[in-house]
PDB file of C-alpha atoms in Angstrom:
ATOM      1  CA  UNK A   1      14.507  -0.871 -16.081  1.00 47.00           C
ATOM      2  CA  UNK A   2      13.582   0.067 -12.494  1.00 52.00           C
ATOM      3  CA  UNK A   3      15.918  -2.440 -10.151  1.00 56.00           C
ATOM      4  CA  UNK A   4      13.606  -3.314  -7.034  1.00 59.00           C
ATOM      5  CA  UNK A   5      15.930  -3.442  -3.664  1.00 61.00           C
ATOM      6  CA  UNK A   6      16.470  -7.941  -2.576  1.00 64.00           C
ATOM      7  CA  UNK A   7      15.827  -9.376  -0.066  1.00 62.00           C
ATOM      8  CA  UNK A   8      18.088  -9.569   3.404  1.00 73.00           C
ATOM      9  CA  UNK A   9      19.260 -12.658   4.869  1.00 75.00           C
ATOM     10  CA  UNK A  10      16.201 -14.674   6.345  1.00 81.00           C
ATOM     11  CA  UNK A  11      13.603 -11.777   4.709  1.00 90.00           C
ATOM     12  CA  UNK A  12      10.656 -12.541   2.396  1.00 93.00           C
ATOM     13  CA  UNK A  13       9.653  -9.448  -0.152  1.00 95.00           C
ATOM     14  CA  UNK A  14       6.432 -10.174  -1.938  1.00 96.00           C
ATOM     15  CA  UNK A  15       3.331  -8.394  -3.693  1.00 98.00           C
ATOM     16  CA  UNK A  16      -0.214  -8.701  -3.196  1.00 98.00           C
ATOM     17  CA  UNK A  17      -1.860 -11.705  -4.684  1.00 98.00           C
ATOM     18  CA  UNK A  18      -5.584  -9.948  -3.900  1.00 98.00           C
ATOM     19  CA  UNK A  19      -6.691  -6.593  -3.391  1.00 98.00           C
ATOM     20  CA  UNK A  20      -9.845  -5.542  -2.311  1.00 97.00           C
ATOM     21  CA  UNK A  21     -10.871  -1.613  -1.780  1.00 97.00           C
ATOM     22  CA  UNK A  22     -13.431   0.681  -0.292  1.00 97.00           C
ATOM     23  CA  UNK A  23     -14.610   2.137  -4.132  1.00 96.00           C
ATOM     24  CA  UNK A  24     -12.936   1.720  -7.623  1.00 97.00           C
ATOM     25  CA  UNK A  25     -13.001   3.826 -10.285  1.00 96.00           C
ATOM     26  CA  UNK A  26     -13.924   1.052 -12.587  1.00 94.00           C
ATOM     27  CA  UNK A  27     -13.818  -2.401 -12.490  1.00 92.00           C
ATOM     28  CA  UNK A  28     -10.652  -3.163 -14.591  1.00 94.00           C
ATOM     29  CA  UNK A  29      -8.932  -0.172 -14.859  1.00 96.00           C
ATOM     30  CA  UNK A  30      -8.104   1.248 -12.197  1.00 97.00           C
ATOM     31  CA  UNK A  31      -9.601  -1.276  -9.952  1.00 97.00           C
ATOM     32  CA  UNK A  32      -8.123  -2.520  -6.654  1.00 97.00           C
ATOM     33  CA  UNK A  33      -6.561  -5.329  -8.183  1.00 97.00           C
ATOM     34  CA  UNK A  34      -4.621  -2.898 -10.048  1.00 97.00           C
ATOM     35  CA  UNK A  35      -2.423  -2.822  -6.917  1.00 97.00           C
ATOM     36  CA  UNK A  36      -1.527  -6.483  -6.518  1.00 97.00           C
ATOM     37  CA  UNK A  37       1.467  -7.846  -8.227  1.00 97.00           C
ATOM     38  CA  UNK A  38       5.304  -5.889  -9.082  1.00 96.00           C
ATOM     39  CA  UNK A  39       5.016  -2.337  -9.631  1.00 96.00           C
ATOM     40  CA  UNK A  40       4.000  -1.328 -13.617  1.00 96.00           C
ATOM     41  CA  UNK A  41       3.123   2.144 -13.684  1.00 93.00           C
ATOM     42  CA  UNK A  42       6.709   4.071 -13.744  1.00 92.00           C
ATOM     43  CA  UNK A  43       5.288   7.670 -14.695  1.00 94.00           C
ATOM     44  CA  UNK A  44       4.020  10.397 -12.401  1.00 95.00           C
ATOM     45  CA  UNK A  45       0.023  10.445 -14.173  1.00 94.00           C
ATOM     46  CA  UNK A  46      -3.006   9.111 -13.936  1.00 96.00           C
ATOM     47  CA  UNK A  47      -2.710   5.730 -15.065  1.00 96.00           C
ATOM     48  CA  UNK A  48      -5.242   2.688 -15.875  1.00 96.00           C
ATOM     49  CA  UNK A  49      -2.757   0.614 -14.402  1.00 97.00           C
ATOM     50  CA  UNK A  50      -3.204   1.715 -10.528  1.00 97.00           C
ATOM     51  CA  UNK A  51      -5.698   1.761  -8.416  1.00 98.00           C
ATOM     52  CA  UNK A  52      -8.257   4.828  -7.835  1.00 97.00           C
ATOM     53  CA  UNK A  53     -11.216   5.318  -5.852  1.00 96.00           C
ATOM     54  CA  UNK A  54     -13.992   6.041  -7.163  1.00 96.00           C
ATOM     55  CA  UNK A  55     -14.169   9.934  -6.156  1.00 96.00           C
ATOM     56  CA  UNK A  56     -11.246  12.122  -5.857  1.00 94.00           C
ATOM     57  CA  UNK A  57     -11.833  14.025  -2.704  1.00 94.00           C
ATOM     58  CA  UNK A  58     -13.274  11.163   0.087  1.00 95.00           C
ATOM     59  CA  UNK A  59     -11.221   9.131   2.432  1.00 95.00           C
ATOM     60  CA  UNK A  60     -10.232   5.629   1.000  1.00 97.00           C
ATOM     61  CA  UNK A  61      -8.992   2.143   1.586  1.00 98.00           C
ATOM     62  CA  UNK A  62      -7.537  -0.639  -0.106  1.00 98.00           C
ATOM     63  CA  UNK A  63      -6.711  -4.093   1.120  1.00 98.00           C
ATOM     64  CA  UNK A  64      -3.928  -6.331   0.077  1.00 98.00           C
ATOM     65  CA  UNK A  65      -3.333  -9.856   0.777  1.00 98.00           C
ATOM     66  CA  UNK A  66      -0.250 -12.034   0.226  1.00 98.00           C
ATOM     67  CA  UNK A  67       0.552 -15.400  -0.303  1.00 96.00           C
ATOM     68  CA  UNK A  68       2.410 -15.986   3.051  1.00 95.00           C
ATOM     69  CA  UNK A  69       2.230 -14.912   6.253  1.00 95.00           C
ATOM     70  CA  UNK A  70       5.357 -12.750   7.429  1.00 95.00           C
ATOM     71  CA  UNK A  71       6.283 -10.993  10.727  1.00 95.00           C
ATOM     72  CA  UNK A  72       6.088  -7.610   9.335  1.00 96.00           C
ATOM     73  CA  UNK A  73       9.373  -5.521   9.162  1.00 95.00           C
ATOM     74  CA  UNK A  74       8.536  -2.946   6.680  1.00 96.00           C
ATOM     75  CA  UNK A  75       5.776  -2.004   4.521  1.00 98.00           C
ATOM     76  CA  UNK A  76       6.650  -0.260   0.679  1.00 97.00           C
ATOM     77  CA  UNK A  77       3.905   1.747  -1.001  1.00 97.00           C
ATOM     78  CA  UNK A  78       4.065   2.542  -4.650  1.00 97.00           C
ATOM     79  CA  UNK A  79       2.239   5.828  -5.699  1.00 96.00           C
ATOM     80  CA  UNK A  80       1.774   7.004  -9.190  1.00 96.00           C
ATOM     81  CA  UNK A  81      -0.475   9.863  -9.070  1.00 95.00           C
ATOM     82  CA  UNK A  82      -0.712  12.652  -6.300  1.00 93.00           C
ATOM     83  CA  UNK A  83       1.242  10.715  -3.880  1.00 93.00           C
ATOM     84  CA  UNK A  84       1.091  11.378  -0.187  1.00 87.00           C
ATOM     85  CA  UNK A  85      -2.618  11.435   0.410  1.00 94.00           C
ATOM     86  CA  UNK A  86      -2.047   8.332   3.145  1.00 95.00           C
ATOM     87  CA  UNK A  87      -3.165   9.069   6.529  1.00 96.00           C
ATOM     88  CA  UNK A  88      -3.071   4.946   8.156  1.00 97.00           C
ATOM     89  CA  UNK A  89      -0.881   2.099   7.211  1.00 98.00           C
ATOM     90  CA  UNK A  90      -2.387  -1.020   9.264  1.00 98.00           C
ATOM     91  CA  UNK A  91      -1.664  -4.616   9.095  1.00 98.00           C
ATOM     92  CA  UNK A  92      -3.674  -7.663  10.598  1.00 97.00           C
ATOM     93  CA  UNK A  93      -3.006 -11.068  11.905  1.00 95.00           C
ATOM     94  CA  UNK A  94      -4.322 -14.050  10.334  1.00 90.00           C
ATOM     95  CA  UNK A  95      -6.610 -13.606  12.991  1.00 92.00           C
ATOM     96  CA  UNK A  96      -8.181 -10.368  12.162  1.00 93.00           C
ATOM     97  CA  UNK A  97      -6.382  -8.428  14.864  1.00 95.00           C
ATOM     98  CA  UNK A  98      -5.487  -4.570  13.315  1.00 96.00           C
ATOM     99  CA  UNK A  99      -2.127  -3.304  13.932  1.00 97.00           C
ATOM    100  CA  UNK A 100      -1.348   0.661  13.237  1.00 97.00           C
ATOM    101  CA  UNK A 101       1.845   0.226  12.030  1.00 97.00           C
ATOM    102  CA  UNK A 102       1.994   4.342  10.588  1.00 96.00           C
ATOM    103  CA  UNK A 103      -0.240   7.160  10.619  1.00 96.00           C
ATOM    104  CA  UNK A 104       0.071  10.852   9.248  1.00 94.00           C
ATOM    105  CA  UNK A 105      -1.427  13.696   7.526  1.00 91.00           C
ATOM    106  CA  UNK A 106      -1.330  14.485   3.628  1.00 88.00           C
ATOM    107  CA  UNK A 107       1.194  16.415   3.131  1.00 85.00           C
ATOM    108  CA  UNK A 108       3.110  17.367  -0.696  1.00 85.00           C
ATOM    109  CA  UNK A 109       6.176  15.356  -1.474  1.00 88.00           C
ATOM    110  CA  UNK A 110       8.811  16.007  -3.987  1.00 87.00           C
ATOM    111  CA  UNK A 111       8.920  13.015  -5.930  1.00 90.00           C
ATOM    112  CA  UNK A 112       6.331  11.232  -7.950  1.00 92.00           C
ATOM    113  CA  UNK A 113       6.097   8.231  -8.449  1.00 94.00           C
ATOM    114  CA  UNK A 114       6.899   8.246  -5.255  1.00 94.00           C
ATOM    115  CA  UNK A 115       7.963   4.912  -2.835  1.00 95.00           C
ATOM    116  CA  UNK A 116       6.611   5.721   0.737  1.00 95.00           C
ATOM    117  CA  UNK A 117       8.311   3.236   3.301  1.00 96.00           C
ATOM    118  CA  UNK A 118       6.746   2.064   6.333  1.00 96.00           C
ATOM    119  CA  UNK A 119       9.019   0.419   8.765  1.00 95.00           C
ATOM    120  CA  UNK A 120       7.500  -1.502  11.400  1.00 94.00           C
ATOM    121  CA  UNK A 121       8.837  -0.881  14.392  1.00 86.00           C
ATOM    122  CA  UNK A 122       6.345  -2.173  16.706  1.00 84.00           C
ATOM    123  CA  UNK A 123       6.708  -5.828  18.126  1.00 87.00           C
ATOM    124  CA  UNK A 124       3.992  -8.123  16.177  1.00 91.00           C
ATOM    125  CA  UNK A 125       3.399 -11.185  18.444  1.00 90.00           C
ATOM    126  CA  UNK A 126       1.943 -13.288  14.850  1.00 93.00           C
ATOM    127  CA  UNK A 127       2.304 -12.834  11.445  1.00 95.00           C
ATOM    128  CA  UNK A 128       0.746 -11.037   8.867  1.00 96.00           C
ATOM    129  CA  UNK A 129      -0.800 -11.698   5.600  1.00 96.00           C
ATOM    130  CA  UNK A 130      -2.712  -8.441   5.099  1.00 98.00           C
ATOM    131  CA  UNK A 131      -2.207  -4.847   4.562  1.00 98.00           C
ATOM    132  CA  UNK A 132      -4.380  -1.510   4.756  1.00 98.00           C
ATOM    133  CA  UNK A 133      -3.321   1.641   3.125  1.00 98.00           C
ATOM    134  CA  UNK A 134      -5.898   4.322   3.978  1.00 97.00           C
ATOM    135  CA  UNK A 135      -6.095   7.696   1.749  1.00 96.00           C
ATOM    136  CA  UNK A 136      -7.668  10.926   2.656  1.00 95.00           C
ATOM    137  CA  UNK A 137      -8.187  12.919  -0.511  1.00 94.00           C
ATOM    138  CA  UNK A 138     -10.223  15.577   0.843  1.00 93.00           C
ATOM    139  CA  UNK A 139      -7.758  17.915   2.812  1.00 87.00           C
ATOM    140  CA  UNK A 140      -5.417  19.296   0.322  1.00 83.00           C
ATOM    141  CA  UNK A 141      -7.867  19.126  -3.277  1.00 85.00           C
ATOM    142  CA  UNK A 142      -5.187  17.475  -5.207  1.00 89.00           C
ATOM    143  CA  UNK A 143      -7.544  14.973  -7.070  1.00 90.00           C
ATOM    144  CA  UNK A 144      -6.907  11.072  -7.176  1.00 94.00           C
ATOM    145  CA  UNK A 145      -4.058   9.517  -5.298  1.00 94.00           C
ATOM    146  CA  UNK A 146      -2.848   6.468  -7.083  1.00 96.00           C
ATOM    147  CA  UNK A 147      -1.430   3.410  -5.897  1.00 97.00           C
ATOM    148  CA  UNK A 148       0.390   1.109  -8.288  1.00 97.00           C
ATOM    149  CA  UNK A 149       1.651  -1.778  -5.615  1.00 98.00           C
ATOM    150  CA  UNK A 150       2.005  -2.536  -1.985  1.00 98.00           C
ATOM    151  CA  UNK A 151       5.387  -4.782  -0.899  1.00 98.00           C
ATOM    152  CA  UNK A 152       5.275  -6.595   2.390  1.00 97.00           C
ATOM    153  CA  UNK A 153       8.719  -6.996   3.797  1.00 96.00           C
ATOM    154  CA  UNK A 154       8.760 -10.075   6.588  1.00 95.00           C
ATOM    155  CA  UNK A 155      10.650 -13.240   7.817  1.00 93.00           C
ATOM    156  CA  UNK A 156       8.999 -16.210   7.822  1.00 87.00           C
ATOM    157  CA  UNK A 157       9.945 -16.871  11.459  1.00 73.00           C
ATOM    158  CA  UNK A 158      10.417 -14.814  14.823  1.00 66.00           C
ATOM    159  CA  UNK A 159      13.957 -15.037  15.983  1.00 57.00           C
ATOM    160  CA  UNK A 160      15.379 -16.231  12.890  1.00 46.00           C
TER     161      UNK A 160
END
């Protein structure tokens, strides 16, 4: 059984309660909401139990939302299935305010699955209850990238 890494002192680790994305391949399988909740896809395929767009080679997003609002300190992104397609990791404020909190290029990495961490190190003035993982499956032809789960790493209060 995969052990998933605790918490620190005064640090909240959760998974998406919603998930919400720019196309899914189908409406249950493989459907946004595939991404909320603990990871449950532990194989490097194409799996019903991820989340895939609806094309293979088009830029993508999927939304997550958790339960309680966090000043971000790191962002963990589960993928399944031709992982490393993420250009733009972004989180907003309860009050809609986008923060780039990583951006890159697709680019081939050795494992798969494969947990990409995103640590925030940019100072967040309010928490954060909502995450955007952005995909661009067009430069290098690999076909669907998969995302089982998004983790959102915060404490519940600044200075604490």
């Amino acid at each position: 059984e995969d052990v998933l890494p605790t918490a620190r002192p005064g640090e909240i680790r959760q998974w998406a309660v919603k998930a919400y994305a720019s196309s899914e391949f189908l409406e249950d399988k493989w459907s946004a909401m595939q991404a909320a909740g603990k990871p449950n896809t532990f194989t490097c395929a194409d799996s019903a139990t991820a989340w895939a767009a609806a094309d293979q080679d088009t830029i993508e997003w999927i939304e997550l939302e958790y339960a309680e609002a966090v000043f971000p300190v790191e962002v963990n992104i589960y993928q399944n299935y031709n992982p490393s397609q993420v250009t733009e990791v972004a989180v907003f404020t309860e009050d809609g305010t986008r923060h780039v909190i990583w951006e890159g290029y697709p680019e081939r990495v050795k494992d798969c699955p494969d947990l990409m961490t995103v640590t925030v190190d940019t100072d967040i003035k309010k928490p954060v209850r909502k995450v955007r993982v952005t995909l661009d499956q067009r430069v290098n032809g690999w076909g669907w990238n998969e995302i089982d789960a998004v983790e959102l790493v915060g404490i519940k209060q600044k200075g604490s």
